[in-house]
Tab-separated table of C-alpha atoms and ligand atoms in Angstrom:
chain	number	residue	atom	x	y	z
G	235	UNK	CA	0.015	-0.007	0.001
G	236	UNK	CA	1.383	3.433	-0.859
G	237	UNK	CA	2.333	5.570	2.107
G	238	UNK	CA	-0.194	8.236	2.779
G	239	UNK	CA	1.033	11.720	3.390
G	240	UNK	CA	0.583	13.722	6.738
G	241	UNK	CA	-2.231	16.239	7.005
G	242	UNK	CA	-1.233	19.889	6.760
G	243	UNK	CA	-0.955	21.712	9.993
G	244	UNK	CA	-3.768	24.201	10.472
G	245	UNK	CA	-3.277	24.458	14.134
G	246	UNK	CA	-1.959	28.136	13.754
G	247	UNK	CA	-5.535	29.003	12.730
G	248	UNK	CA	-7.015	27.496	15.973
G	249	UNK	CA	-9.110	29.972	18.062
G	250	UNK	CA	-7.648	31.215	21.226
G	251	UNK	CA	-9.870	28.903	23.275
G	252	UNK	CA	-8.898	25.870	21.106
G	253	UNK	CA	-5.241	26.721	21.571
G	254	UNK	CA	-5.673	26.756	25.226
G	255	UNK	CA	-7.928	23.777	25.549
G	256	UNK	CA	-6.254	20.795	27.232
G	257	UNK	CA	-7.191	17.554	28.764
G	258	UNK	CA	-9.341	17.693	31.927
G	259	UNK	CA	-6.670	17.321	34.573
G	260	UNK	CA	-7.669	13.970	36.107
G	261	UNK	CA	-8.363	12.181	32.729
G	262	UNK	CA	-4.663	11.530	31.866
G	263	UNK	CA	-4.430	9.449	35.089
G	264	UNK	CA	-6.796	6.768	33.595
G	265	UNK	CA	-3.976	5.658	31.405
G	266	UNK	CA	-1.943	4.325	34.444
G	267	UNK	CA	-5.024	2.173	35.308
G	268	UNK	CA	-5.286	0.766	31.816
G	269	UNK	CA	-1.512	0.112	31.436
G	270	UNK	CA	-0.966	-1.818	34.778
G	271	UNK	CA	-3.699	-4.423	35.778
G	272	UNK	CA	-1.809	-4.795	39.088
G	273	UNK	CA	-2.084	-1.123	40.044
G	274	UNK	CA	-4.497	-0.405	42.944
G	275	UNK	CA	-6.149	2.870	42.156
G	276	UNK	CA	-6.883	5.223	44.997
G	277	UNK	CA	-6.721	7.975	42.325
G	278	UNK	CA	-9.707	8.733	40.108
G	279	UNK	CA	-13.042	9.217	41.875
G	280	UNK	CA	-14.848	6.515	39.927
G	281	UNK	CA	-17.902	4.963	41.523
G	282	UNK	CA	-17.351	1.239	42.223
G	283	UNK	CA	-19.345	-0.714	39.591
G	284	UNK	CA	-20.926	-2.768	42.507
G	285	UNK	CA	-22.943	0.320	43.075
G	286	UNK	CA	-24.431	0.135	39.692
G	287	UNK	CA	-27.782	-1.730	39.982
G	288	UNK	CA	-27.689	-2.919	36.425
G	289	UNK	CA	-26.945	-6.645	35.822
G	290	UNK	CA	-27.601	-6.663	32.180
G	291	UNK	CA	-29.130	-4.577	29.501
G	292	UNK	CA	-31.138	-6.115	26.693
G	293	UNK	CA	-32.426	-4.405	23.516
G	294	UNK	CA	-34.752	-6.391	21.411
G	295	UNK	CA	-34.261	-5.602	17.726
G	296	UNK	CA	-35.772	-6.622	14.417
G	297	UNK	CA	-33.546	-8.809	12.123
G	298	UNK	CA	-31.292	-6.615	9.941
G	299	UNK	CA	-33.010	-5.569	6.712
G	300	UNK	CA	-36.571	-5.796	8.056
G	301	UNK	CA	-38.729	-3.208	9.568
G	302	UNK	CA	-39.668	-3.708	13.267
G	303	UNK	CA	-43.383	-3.465	12.241
G	304	UNK	CA	-43.018	-6.277	9.653
G	305	UNK	CA	-44.673	-9.272	11.088
G	306	UNK	CA	-42.260	-11.608	9.290
G	307	UNK	CA	-39.307	-9.853	10.810
G	308	UNK	CA	-37.542	-12.262	13.487
G	309	UNK	CA	-36.836	-10.517	16.833
G	310	UNK	CA	-33.367	-10.776	18.385
G	311	UNK	CA	-32.236	-9.862	21.942
G	312	UNK	CA	-28.976	-7.988	22.145
G	313	UNK	CA	-27.744	-8.417	25.689
G	314	UNK	CA	-24.798	-6.925	27.393
G	315	UNK	CA	-24.118	-8.282	30.822
G	316	UNK	CA	-22.014	-6.704	33.605
G	317	UNK	CA	-18.596	-8.258	34.158
G	318	UNK	CA	-19.012	-10.363	30.922
G	319	UNK	CA	-16.931	-8.796	28.222
G	320	UNK	CA	-16.764	-10.623	24.926
G	321	UNK	CA	-13.863	-10.734	22.414
G	322	UNK	CA	-15.100	-7.446	20.718
G	323	UNK	CA	-17.384	-5.662	23.291
G	324	UNK	CA	-16.691	-4.524	26.838
G	325	UNK	CA	-18.875	-5.639	29.831
G	326	UNK	CA	-21.799	-3.304	30.826
G	327	UNK	CA	-19.961	-2.097	33.859
G	328	UNK	CA	-17.380	-0.500	31.500
G	329	UNK	CA	-19.946	1.283	29.434
G	330	UNK	CA	-21.511	2.686	32.562
G	331	UNK	CA	-18.251	3.940	33.953
G	332	UNK	CA	-16.558	7.229	33.455
G	333	UNK	CA	-14.003	7.236	30.727
G	334	UNK	CA	-12.034	9.686	28.627
G	335	UNK	CA	-13.681	11.908	25.842
G	336	UNK	CA	-12.714	9.446	23.162
G	337	UNK	CA	-15.633	6.997	23.944
G	338	UNK	CA	-15.635	3.333	24.902
G	339	UNK	CA	-13.087	1.563	22.768
G	340	UNK	CA	-15.386	-0.880	21.018
G	341	UNK	CA	-17.761	1.896	19.909
G	342	UNK	CA	-14.855	4.176	18.818
G	343	UNK	CA	-13.355	1.161	17.110
G	344	UNK	CA	-16.421	0.586	14.933
G	345	UNK	CA	-16.487	4.419	14.036
G	346	UNK	CA	-12.745	4.021	12.994
G	347	UNK	CA	-13.107	0.803	10.961
G	348	UNK	CA	-16.290	2.105	9.292
G	349	UNK	CA	-14.676	5.407	8.332
G	350	UNK	CA	-11.682	3.496	6.870
G	351	UNK	CA	-13.863	1.138	4.909
G	352	UNK	CA	-16.308	3.809	3.514
G	353	UNK	CA	-14.235	7.033	3.218
G	354	UNK	CA	-10.530	5.694	3.307
G	355	UNK	CA	-9.103	9.048	4.184
G	356	UNK	CA	-6.097	9.986	2.065
G	357	UNK	CA	-3.733	11.213	4.820
G	358	UNK	CA	-2.215	9.101	7.709
G	359	UNK	CA	-2.881	11.000	10.828
G	360	UNK	CA	-6.703	10.999	10.684
G	361	UNK	CA	-8.611	9.847	13.767
G	362	UNK	CA	-12.208	9.610	15.126
G	363	UNK	CA	-13.691	10.960	18.362
G	364	UNK	CA	-17.052	10.209	19.640
G	365	UNK	CA	-19.932	12.842	19.674
G	366	UNK	CA	-23.383	13.010	21.056
G	367	UNK	CA	-24.734	13.475	17.574
G	368	UNK	CA	-24.042	16.243	14.998
G	369	UNK	CA	-25.610	19.045	16.976
G	370	UNK	CA	-22.978	18.363	19.684
G	371	UNK	CA	-20.298	17.806	17.124
G	372	UNK	CA	-20.923	20.913	15.146
G	373	UNK	CA	-20.236	23.399	17.971
G	374	UNK	CA	-17.155	21.510	18.961
G	375	UNK	CA	-15.782	21.582	15.405
G	376	UNK	CA	-16.846	25.168	14.867
G	377	UNK	CA	-15.106	26.258	18.163
G	378	UNK	CA	-11.743	25.000	16.805
G	379	UNK	CA	-11.569	27.756	14.087
G	380	UNK	CA	-14.399	30.283	14.770
G	381	UNK	CA	-14.747	32.718	17.596
G	382	UNK	CA	-16.673	36.053	18.156
G	383	UNK	CA	-16.026	38.414	15.162
G	384	UNK	CA	-15.175	35.639	12.843
G	385	UNK	CA	-17.365	34.622	9.770
G	386	UNK	CA	-18.580	31.239	8.874
G	387	UNK	CA	-19.646	30.400	5.370
G	388	UNK	CA	-22.888	28.625	5.017
G	389	UNK	CA	-25.434	27.672	2.180
G	390	UNK	CA	-27.922	30.314	1.202
G	391	UNK	CA	-30.589	28.298	3.064
G	392	UNK	CA	-29.403	26.289	6.001
G	393	UNK	CA	-30.146	24.184	9.102
G	394	UNK	CA	-31.689	26.542	11.651
G	395	UNK	CA	-29.944	24.938	14.628
G	396	UNK	CA	-26.608	26.223	13.088
G	397	UNK	CA	-27.947	29.754	12.746
G	398	UNK	CA	-29.155	29.652	16.433
G	399	UNK	CA	-25.758	28.245	17.588
G	400	UNK	CA	-23.610	30.942	15.965
G	401	UNK	CA	-25.939	33.904	16.634
G	402	UNK	CA	-25.172	34.227	20.388
G	403	UNK	CA	-21.443	33.641	19.608
G	404	UNK	CA	-21.306	36.814	17.562
G	405	UNK	CA	-20.074	34.762	14.545
G	406	UNK	CA	-21.134	36.274	11.242
G	407	UNK	CA	-22.923	33.945	8.802
G	408	UNK	CA	-21.939	34.488	5.207
G	409	UNK	CA	-24.545	32.860	2.845
G	410	UNK	CA	-23.361	31.564	-0.518
G	411	UNK	CA	-25.689	30.931	-3.479
G	412	UNK	CA	-26.995	27.418	-4.190
G	413	UNK	CA	-28.394	25.552	-6.969
G	414	UNK	CA	-29.856	22.001	-7.181
G	415	UNK	CA	-26.457	20.500	-6.186
G	416	UNK	CA	-25.895	22.703	-3.202
G	417	UNK	CA	-23.263	25.527	-2.846
G	418	UNK	CA	-22.048	26.947	-6.282
G	419	UNK	CA	-18.307	26.763	-6.454
G	420	UNK	CA	-18.056	30.051	-8.566
G	421	UNK	CA	-20.093	31.854	-5.880
G	422	UNK	CA	-17.794	30.605	-3.185
G	423	UNK	CA	-14.816	31.634	-5.156
G	424	UNK	CA	-16.215	35.073	-5.880
G	425	UNK	CA	-16.870	35.686	-2.141
G	426	UNK	CA	-13.074	35.687	-1.549
G	427	UNK	CA	-12.375	37.792	-4.559
G	428	UNK	CA	-14.722	40.452	-3.175
G	429	UNK	CA	-13.992	40.212	0.443
G	430	UNK	CA	-12.832	43.474	1.993
G	431	UNK	CA	-11.074	42.672	5.344
G	432	UNK	CA	-11.392	46.196	6.667
G	433	UNK	CA	-15.225	46.237	6.278
G	434	UNK	CA	-16.147	42.659	7.020
G	435	UNK	CA	-13.571	41.453	9.425
G	436	UNK	CA	-11.032	38.675	8.723
G	437	UNK	CA	-11.902	36.496	5.599
G	438	UNK	CA	-13.697	33.318	6.518
G	439	UNK	CA	-11.513	30.221	7.317
G	440	UNK	CA	-14.412	27.926	7.811
G	441	UNK	CA	-17.487	26.711	5.842
G	442	UNK	CA	-20.389	24.549	6.853
G	443	UNK	CA	-22.004	22.248	4.416
G	444	UNK	CA	-24.536	19.408	4.419
G	445	UNK	CA	-23.516	17.573	1.261
G	446	UNK	CA	-26.317	14.944	1.191
G	447	UNK	CA	-29.946	15.815	1.175
G	448	UNK	CA	-29.236	19.309	2.342
G	449	UNK	CA	-31.518	20.680	5.051
G	450	UNK	CA	-33.851	22.369	3.902
G	451	UNK	CA	-33.423	22.135	0.097
G	452	UNK	CA	-32.860	18.422	-0.275
G	453	UNK	CA	-29.917	19.180	-2.701
G	454	UNK	CA	-27.199	16.389	-2.831
G	455	UNK	CA	-23.787	17.404	-4.074
G	456	UNK	CA	-22.413	15.195	-6.897
G	457	UNK	CA	-18.862	13.985	-6.885
G	458	UNK	CA	-17.882	16.642	-9.387
G	459	UNK	CA	-19.482	19.281	-7.193
G	460	UNK	CA	-17.597	18.200	-4.112
G	461	UNK	CA	-14.271	18.155	-6.142
G	462	UNK	CA	-14.918	21.721	-7.337
G	463	UNK	CA	-15.771	22.928	-3.780
G	464	UNK	CA	-12.731	21.189	-2.335
G	465	UNK	CA	-10.499	22.881	-4.978
G	466	UNK	CA	-11.729	26.297	-3.963
G	467	UNK	CA	-11.372	25.500	-0.294
G	468	UNK	CA	-7.784	24.702	-0.913
G	469	UNK	CA	-7.244	27.877	-3.050
G	470	UNK	CA	-8.569	30.009	-0.112
G	471	UNK	CA	-7.412	28.029	2.926
G	472	UNK	CA	-10.857	27.059	3.995
G	473	UNK	CA	-11.569	24.374	6.643
G	474	UNK	CA	-14.872	22.512	5.921
G	475	UNK	CA	-17.388	21.172	8.322
G	476	UNK	CA	-19.011	18.327	6.515
G	477	UNK	CA	-22.244	17.775	8.396
G	478	UNK	CA	-23.531	14.599	6.845
G	479	UNK	CA	-26.445	12.957	8.922
G	480	UNK	CA	-28.237	11.970	5.743
G	481	UNK	CA	-25.301	10.326	3.915
G	482	UNK	CA	-26.811	6.795	4.170
G	483	UNK	CA	-30.256	8.020	3.142
G	484	UNK	CA	-29.181	8.081	-0.606
G	485	UNK	CA	-31.773	6.334	-2.775
G	486	UNK	CA	-31.380	7.563	-6.302
G	487	UNK	CA	-33.627	8.728	-8.990
G	488	UNK	CA	-37.435	8.963	-8.828
G	489	UNK	CA	-39.290	5.781	-9.546
G	490	UNK	CA	-42.799	6.797	-10.641
G	491	UNK	CA	-45.865	4.778	-9.642
G	492	UNK	CA	-46.335	3.804	-13.332
G	493	UNK	CA	-42.982	1.983	-13.202
G	494	UNK	CA	-42.644	-1.770	-12.333
G	495	UNK	CA	-44.986	-2.919	-9.645
G	496	UNK	CA	-42.542	-5.588	-8.444
G	497	UNK	CA	-40.977	-3.896	-5.350
G	498	UNK	CA	-37.990	-6.096	-5.196
G	499	UNK	CA	-37.166	-5.074	-8.821
G	500	UNK	CA	-38.168	-1.465	-8.344
G	501	UNK	CA	-35.963	-0.991	-5.282
G	502	UNK	CA	-33.325	-3.505	-6.219
G	503	UNK	CA	-30.662	-0.913	-7.020
G	504	UNK	CA	-30.384	0.856	-3.669
G	505	UNK	CA	-26.665	2.004	-2.822
G	506	UNK	CA	-26.291	0.327	0.440
G	507	UNK	CA	-22.793	1.291	1.679
G	508	UNK	CA	-20.744	0.583	-1.262
G	509	UNK	CA	-22.255	2.704	-4.007
G	510	UNK	CA	-22.786	6.028	-2.140
G	511	UNK	CA	-21.454	9.324	-3.568
G	512	UNK	CA	-17.925	9.802	-2.127
G	513	UNK	CA	-17.800	12.123	0.731
G	514	UNK	CA	-15.795	15.388	1.005
G	515	UNK	CA	-13.611	13.522	3.605
G	516	UNK	CA	-12.669	10.975	1.008
G	517	UNK	CA	-11.309	13.652	-1.260
G	518	UNK	CA	-9.497	15.425	1.430
G	519	UNK	CA	-5.702	15.283	0.854
G	520	UNK	CA	-4.912	18.157	3.375
G	521	UNK	CA	-6.846	17.273	6.437
G	522	UNK	CA	-9.205	20.440	6.055
G	523	UNK	CA	-12.477	18.595	6.249
G	524	UNK	CA	-14.002	17.849	9.637
G	525	UNK	CA	-16.649	15.213	9.072
G	526	UNK	CA	-19.682	14.693	11.385
G	527	UNK	CA	-21.392	11.396	11.326
G	528	UNK	CA	-24.544	10.544	13.286
G	529	UNK	CA	-26.645	7.564	14.178
G	530	UNK	CA	-29.765	9.702	14.487
G	531	UNK	CA	-31.237	8.989	11.183
G	532	UNK	CA	-29.884	5.344	10.793
G	533	UNK	CA	-30.656	4.023	14.337
G	534	UNK	CA	-32.488	6.600	16.395
G	535	UNK	CA	-31.846	10.254	17.432
G	536	UNK	CA	-32.563	9.579	21.039
G	537	UNK	CA	-29.526	7.452	21.267
G	538	UNK	CA	-27.412	10.720	20.909
G	539	UNK	CA	-24.545	8.927	19.300
G	540	UNK	CA	-22.193	9.980	16.467
G	541	UNK	CA	-18.539	10.517	15.724
G	542	UNK	CA	-16.243	13.092	14.227
G	543	UNK	CA	-13.361	12.421	11.686
G	544	UNK	CA	-10.473	14.851	11.350
G	545	UNK	CA	-6.715	14.996	11.701
G	546	UNK	CA	-5.779	13.777	15.220
G	547	UNK	CA	-4.517	17.064	16.513
G	548	UNK	CA	-7.998	18.306	15.881
G	549	UNK	CA	-9.883	15.303	17.417
G	550	UNK	CA	-7.627	15.650	20.466
G	551	UNK	CA	-8.997	19.134	21.071
G	552	UNK	CA	-12.507	17.786	20.581
G	553	UNK	CA	-11.827	15.016	23.005
G	554	UNK	CA	-10.769	17.581	25.569
G	555	UNK	CA	-13.941	19.641	24.916
G	556	UNK	CA	-15.957	16.403	25.412
G	557	UNK	CA	-14.333	15.900	28.794
G	558	UNK	CA	-15.687	19.255	30.000
G	559	UNK	CA	-19.112	18.799	28.469
G	560	UNK	CA	-20.996	15.504	27.625
G	561	UNK	CA	-17.808	13.458	28.372
G	562	UNK	CA	-18.952	10.977	25.848
G	563	UNK	CA	-22.405	9.604	24.490
G	564	UNK	CA	-24.411	7.971	27.179
G	565	UNK	CA	-23.050	4.613	28.135
G	566	UNK	CA	-26.256	2.742	27.608
G	567	UNK	CA	-26.477	4.087	24.037
G	568	UNK	CA	-22.836	3.203	23.303
G	569	UNK	CA	-23.431	-0.283	24.750
G	570	UNK	CA	-26.424	-0.916	22.436
G	571	UNK	CA	-24.767	0.570	19.416
G	572	UNK	CA	-21.587	-1.309	19.943
G	573	UNK	CA	-23.144	-4.615	20.798
G	574	UNK	CA	-25.626	-4.482	17.978
G	575	UNK	CA	-23.258	-3.489	15.282
G	576	UNK	CA	-19.875	-4.965	16.219
G	577	UNK	CA	-21.192	-8.294	17.376
G	578	UNK	CA	-24.825	-8.904	16.268
G	579	UNK	CA	-25.072	-7.443	12.875
G	580	UNK	CA	-21.543	-7.264	11.703
G	581	UNK	CA	-20.704	-5.365	8.526
G	582	UNK	CA	-23.080	-7.575	6.555
G	583	UNK	CA	-26.077	-7.052	8.750
G	584	UNK	CA	-25.285	-3.227	9.127
G	585	UNK	CA	-25.420	-2.955	5.262
G	586	UNK	CA	-28.726	-4.782	5.090
G	587	UNK	CA	-30.137	-2.489	7.764
G	588	UNK	CA	-28.918	0.515	5.706
G	589	UNK	CA	-30.513	-0.715	2.516
G	590	UNK	CA	-33.887	-1.245	4.337
G	591	UNK	CA	-33.725	2.451	5.589
G	592	UNK	CA	-32.799	3.581	2.090
G	593	UNK	CA	-35.908	1.657	0.707
G	594	UNK	CA	-38.246	3.066	3.445
G	595	UNK	CA	-37.271	6.655	2.345
G	596	UNK	CA	-37.268	5.793	-1.408
G	597	UNK	CA	-40.871	4.507	-1.052
G	598	UNK	CA	-41.915	7.613	0.818
G	599	UNK	CA	-40.098	9.960	-1.638
G	600	UNK	CA	-41.623	8.187	-4.659
G	601	UNK	CA	-45.124	8.299	-3.198
G	602	UNK	CA	-44.941	11.874	-2.067
G	603	UNK	CA	-43.694	13.026	-5.459
G	604	UNK	CA	-46.444	11.033	-7.228
G	605	UNK	CA	-48.945	12.972	-5.139
G	606	UNK	CA	-47.332	16.321	-5.796
G	607	UNK	CA	-47.504	15.725	-9.438
G	608	UNK	CA	-51.154	14.720	-9.010
G	609	UNK	CA	-52.429	17.550	-6.730
G	610	UNK	CA	-50.039	20.500	-6.989
G	611	UNK	CA	-49.614	20.978	-10.685
G	612	UNK	CA	-49.012	24.605	-11.471
G	613	UNK	CA	-48.929	25.521	-7.741
G	614	UNK	CA	-45.344	24.629	-6.886
G	615	UNK	CA	-41.960	23.812	-8.473
G	616	UNK	CA	-39.453	21.498	-6.974
G	617	UNK	CA	-36.388	19.307	-7.650
G	618	UNK	CA	-36.914	15.687	-6.831
G	619	UNK	CA	-34.502	14.805	-4.181
G	620	UNK	CA	-32.285	11.739	-4.556
G	621	UNK	CA	-31.634	11.396	-0.768
G	622	UNK	CA	-32.895	12.343	2.652
G	623	UNK	CA	-36.355	13.479	3.775
G	624	UNK	CA	-37.021	16.971	2.357
G	625	UNK	CA	-38.782	18.510	-0.492
G	626	UNK	CA	-38.261	22.232	-1.055
G	627	UNK	CA	-41.161	23.953	-2.687
G	628	UNK	CA	-41.115	27.194	-4.620
G	629	UNK	CA	-44.741	28.407	-4.455
G	630	UNK	CA	-45.783	29.645	-7.813
G	631	UNK	CA	-47.587	32.730	-6.483
G	632	UNK	CA	-49.976	34.381	-8.856
G	633	UNK	CA	-48.863	37.776	-10.295
G	634	UNK	CA	-51.332	39.598	-8.007
G	635	UNK	CA	-50.007	37.644	-4.921
G	636	UNK	CA	-46.333	38.172	-5.739
G	637	UNK	CA	-46.511	41.948	-4.796
G	638	UNK	CA	-48.692	41.381	-1.745
G	639	UNK	CA	-46.775	42.299	1.496
G	640	UNK	CA	-46.752	39.443	4.036
G	641	UNK	CA	-48.207	36.892	1.488
G	642	UNK	CA	-45.995	34.042	2.710
G	643	UNK	CA	-47.247	34.469	6.291
G	644	UNK	CA	-50.729	34.188	4.836
G	645	UNK	CA	-49.670	31.123	2.857
G	646	UNK	CA	-48.580	29.664	6.186
G	647	UNK	CA	-51.819	30.572	7.959
G	648	UNK	CA	-53.767	29.018	5.140
G	649	UNK	CA	-51.855	25.707	5.636
G	650	UNK	CA	-52.578	25.660	9.352
G	651	UNK	CA	-56.286	26.488	8.674
G	652	UNK	CA	-56.240	23.468	6.339
G	653	UNK	CA	-54.632	21.103	8.897
G	654	UNK	CA	-51.305	20.628	7.156
G	655	UNK	CA	-47.906	21.838	8.458
G	656	UNK	CA	-44.878	22.791	6.421
G	657	UNK	CA	-41.994	24.896	7.544
G	658	UNK	CA	-41.868	28.481	6.216
G	659	UNK	CA	-38.628	29.090	4.148
G	660	UNK	CA	-37.542	32.177	6.072
G	661	UNK	CA	-36.678	29.998	9.161
G	662	UNK	CA	-33.735	28.628	7.045
G	663	UNK	CA	-32.277	31.979	6.282
G	664	UNK	CA	-28.934	32.876	7.628
G	665	UNK	CA	-29.830	36.518	7.059
G	666	UNK	CA	-32.788	36.365	9.375
G	667	UNK	CA	-36.411	37.574	8.714
G	668	UNK	CA	-35.563	40.537	6.573
G	669	UNK	CA	-38.426	41.747	4.349
G	670	UNK	CA	-36.711	40.313	1.296
G	671	UNK	CA	-36.240	36.881	2.897
G	672	UNK	CA	-39.888	36.938	4.178
G	673	UNK	CA	-41.144	37.540	0.615
G	674	UNK	CA	-39.229	34.446	-0.762
G	675	UNK	CA	-41.813	31.836	-1.800
G	676	UNK	CA	-40.275	28.855	-0.250
G	677	UNK	CA	-41.649	26.132	2.032
G	678	UNK	CA	-40.134	22.842	3.249
G	679	UNK	CA	-42.074	19.619	3.375
G	680	UNK	CA	-40.489	16.538	5.301
G	681	UNK	CA	-41.876	13.201	4.002
G	682	UNK	CA	-40.108	11.348	6.761
G	683	UNK	CA	-42.634	11.450	9.642
G	684	UNK	CA	-46.248	11.260	8.419
G	685	UNK	CA	-47.750	7.950	7.769
G	686	UNK	CA	-47.801	6.909	4.092
G	687	UNK	CA	-51.576	6.517	4.538
G	688	UNK	CA	-51.798	10.241	5.484
G	689	UNK	CA	-49.769	11.430	2.432
G	690	UNK	CA	-52.718	12.091	0.151
G	691	UNK	CA	-54.723	13.816	2.760
G	692	UNK	CA	-51.656	16.039	3.477
G	693	UNK	CA	-51.004	16.950	-0.204
G	694	UNK	CA	-54.543	17.553	-1.078
G	695	UNK	CA	-54.880	19.890	2.019
G	696	UNK	CA	-51.651	21.648	0.844
G	697	UNK	CA	-53.334	21.976	-2.646
G	698	UNK	CA	-56.385	23.747	-0.973
G	699	UNK	CA	-54.206	25.829	1.126
G	700	UNK	CA	-52.247	27.150	-1.773
G	701	UNK	CA	-55.084	27.406	-4.318
G	702	UNK	CA	-55.980	31.101	-3.515
G	703	UNK	CA	-52.403	32.174	-3.727
G	704	UNK	CA	-51.540	30.491	-6.961
G	705	UNK	CA	-54.772	31.129	-8.858
G	706	UNK	CA	-55.218	27.411	-9.469
G	707	UNK	CA	-58.243	25.222	-8.572
G	708	UNK	CA	-57.424	22.168	-6.407
G	709	UNK	CA	-58.462	18.747	-7.550
G	710	UNK	CA	-61.362	17.340	-5.405
G	711	UNK	CA	-60.102	14.572	-3.331
V	77	PMP	N1	-19.461	18.156	39.426
V	77	PMP	C1	-18.748	17.544	40.561
V	77	PMP	C2	-18.468	18.350	41.762
V	77	PMP	C3	-18.218	16.172	40.400
V	77	PMP	O1	-17.503	15.768	41.383
V	77	PMP	C4	-18.563	15.492	39.139
V	77	PMP	C5	-18.035	14.083	39.002
V	77	PMP	N2	-16.808	13.778	39.514
V	77	PMP	C6	-19.292	16.092	38.178
V	77	PMP	C7	-19.783	17.387	38.408
V	77	PMP	C8	-19.392	15.335	36.960
V	77	PMP	O2	-20.843	14.860	36.783
V	77	PMP	P1	-21.509	14.198	35.621
V	77	PMP	O3	-20.986	12.816	35.674
V	77	PMP	O4	-22.998	14.218	36.107
V	77	PMP	O5	-21.293	15.026	34.455
V	78	PLP	N1	-27.361	18.453	11.023
V	78	PLP	C1	-28.364	18.521	10.168
V	78	PLP	C2	-28.192	19.093	8.768
V	78	PLP	C3	-29.641	18.053	10.497
V	78	PLP	O1	-30.733	18.127	9.572
V	78	PLP	C4	-29.916	17.637	11.793
V	78	PLP	C5	-31.282	17.006	12.238
V	78	PLP	O2	-32.217	17.506	11.925
V	78	PLP	C6	-28.853	17.427	12.656
V	78	PLP	C7	-27.501	17.986	12.241
V	78	PLP	C8	-29.031	16.999	14.001
V	78	PLP	O3	-28.310	15.757	14.111
V	78	PLP	P1	-28.121	14.928	15.433
V	78	PLP	O4	-29.379	14.322	15.895
V	78	PLP	O5	-26.982	14.049	15.119
V	78	PLP	O6	-27.628	15.946	16.558
């Protein structure tokens, strides 16, 4: 195997807080306990495991590749007993104990192996560190390179939690134009060409991107788009936060209802883990991509489990940050995830599970798009997403409505009056609720949560809600 180069050193760009951040003072002592099994520790104030009332933890799961509501799915018990470690997974008492901010080894090991297998980073000093999901991971990645007075590059429309995170930190959001593949490379480049340091503060050194099934637009970056963006990031010395919670929810082109009725055939080409669009991390030769992975959309959000991949000198700082905040994802969650994936499913079961999730979302996307074509003709425009859970509608307001002040608020009120909820576009604007943003005719629909049997009701209600604003007559339904 060719020798991989080292990442570039961006530590000079660390914020003052990141430069100062070091390990929580007692954590380094743990290494003595791990290194010497004969050592009697009167050091760390760990509670003795005999005080934990938990003897075993059992999670009952559906067989990999089947939905838990499928009556034909076999059920399996995944059990982790105290004081009974296996070859690959620690005993329960280990998961329930304090540890360092790197996570319990078997959980962290899965993240490491999986990242190697799927993304094969191109430099040799990459590492992973656990997170309590991408919300937690984002703020820790951000604080490595952004502090008050700095700027963060984001998409023209972006995930509201990011807007709310950086607002109180006095970090300036700089939106960049998007198209159906996400951020436009030429627009990112032009931003630097036009940047005037004196007026706007230091040029941004960090960009936040959601490359797959962007929230809210549903846009997925192609490999070519990622390559183009990466090149511009190199040109301007930009560090990228790759927030990719929908990475595994790629399901390809729209399969209309008129296509083959045989579901096995219709959904026989889902990407699994082997045919996904390569990530930004996998293109990263310099160590300038901080990738955030989350189990929220592929196991369950309440687990609060994820991991971060970046050069080790960055993941070390995030480990230290963990040690003064969440410490690590909850032990119960790490235990279930680790035992389930490492031991029970293995790589093969994990892949079958992901294909099943992809199929679940593909069926939803196809049905939702069928209904939009049926009921919303002439009322909305949208790009059919190839991943994720969102559809971004441009409402085709009639000429008369386009000039009406506050019309999008009226559209929202009309949806509520018709008993259907979508998210007003302005909530995703990094610029806030300016008059211009408020007048933009966008709304986001999530096809992830409603029951399939409620889809037609929802879309026909939406048609009724939009009719007076678009000058169209809804189909009776
Ligand atoms: N505060 C004090 C005073 C402590 O002694 C400890 C644990 N040693 C903590 C907080 C950490 O608590 P937790 O595990 O709930 O984060
Ligand atoms: N990032 C994006 C772009 C999201 O859409 C979401 C969930 O809605 C999150 C992060 C939150 O992820 P997590 O549950 O891993 O914190």
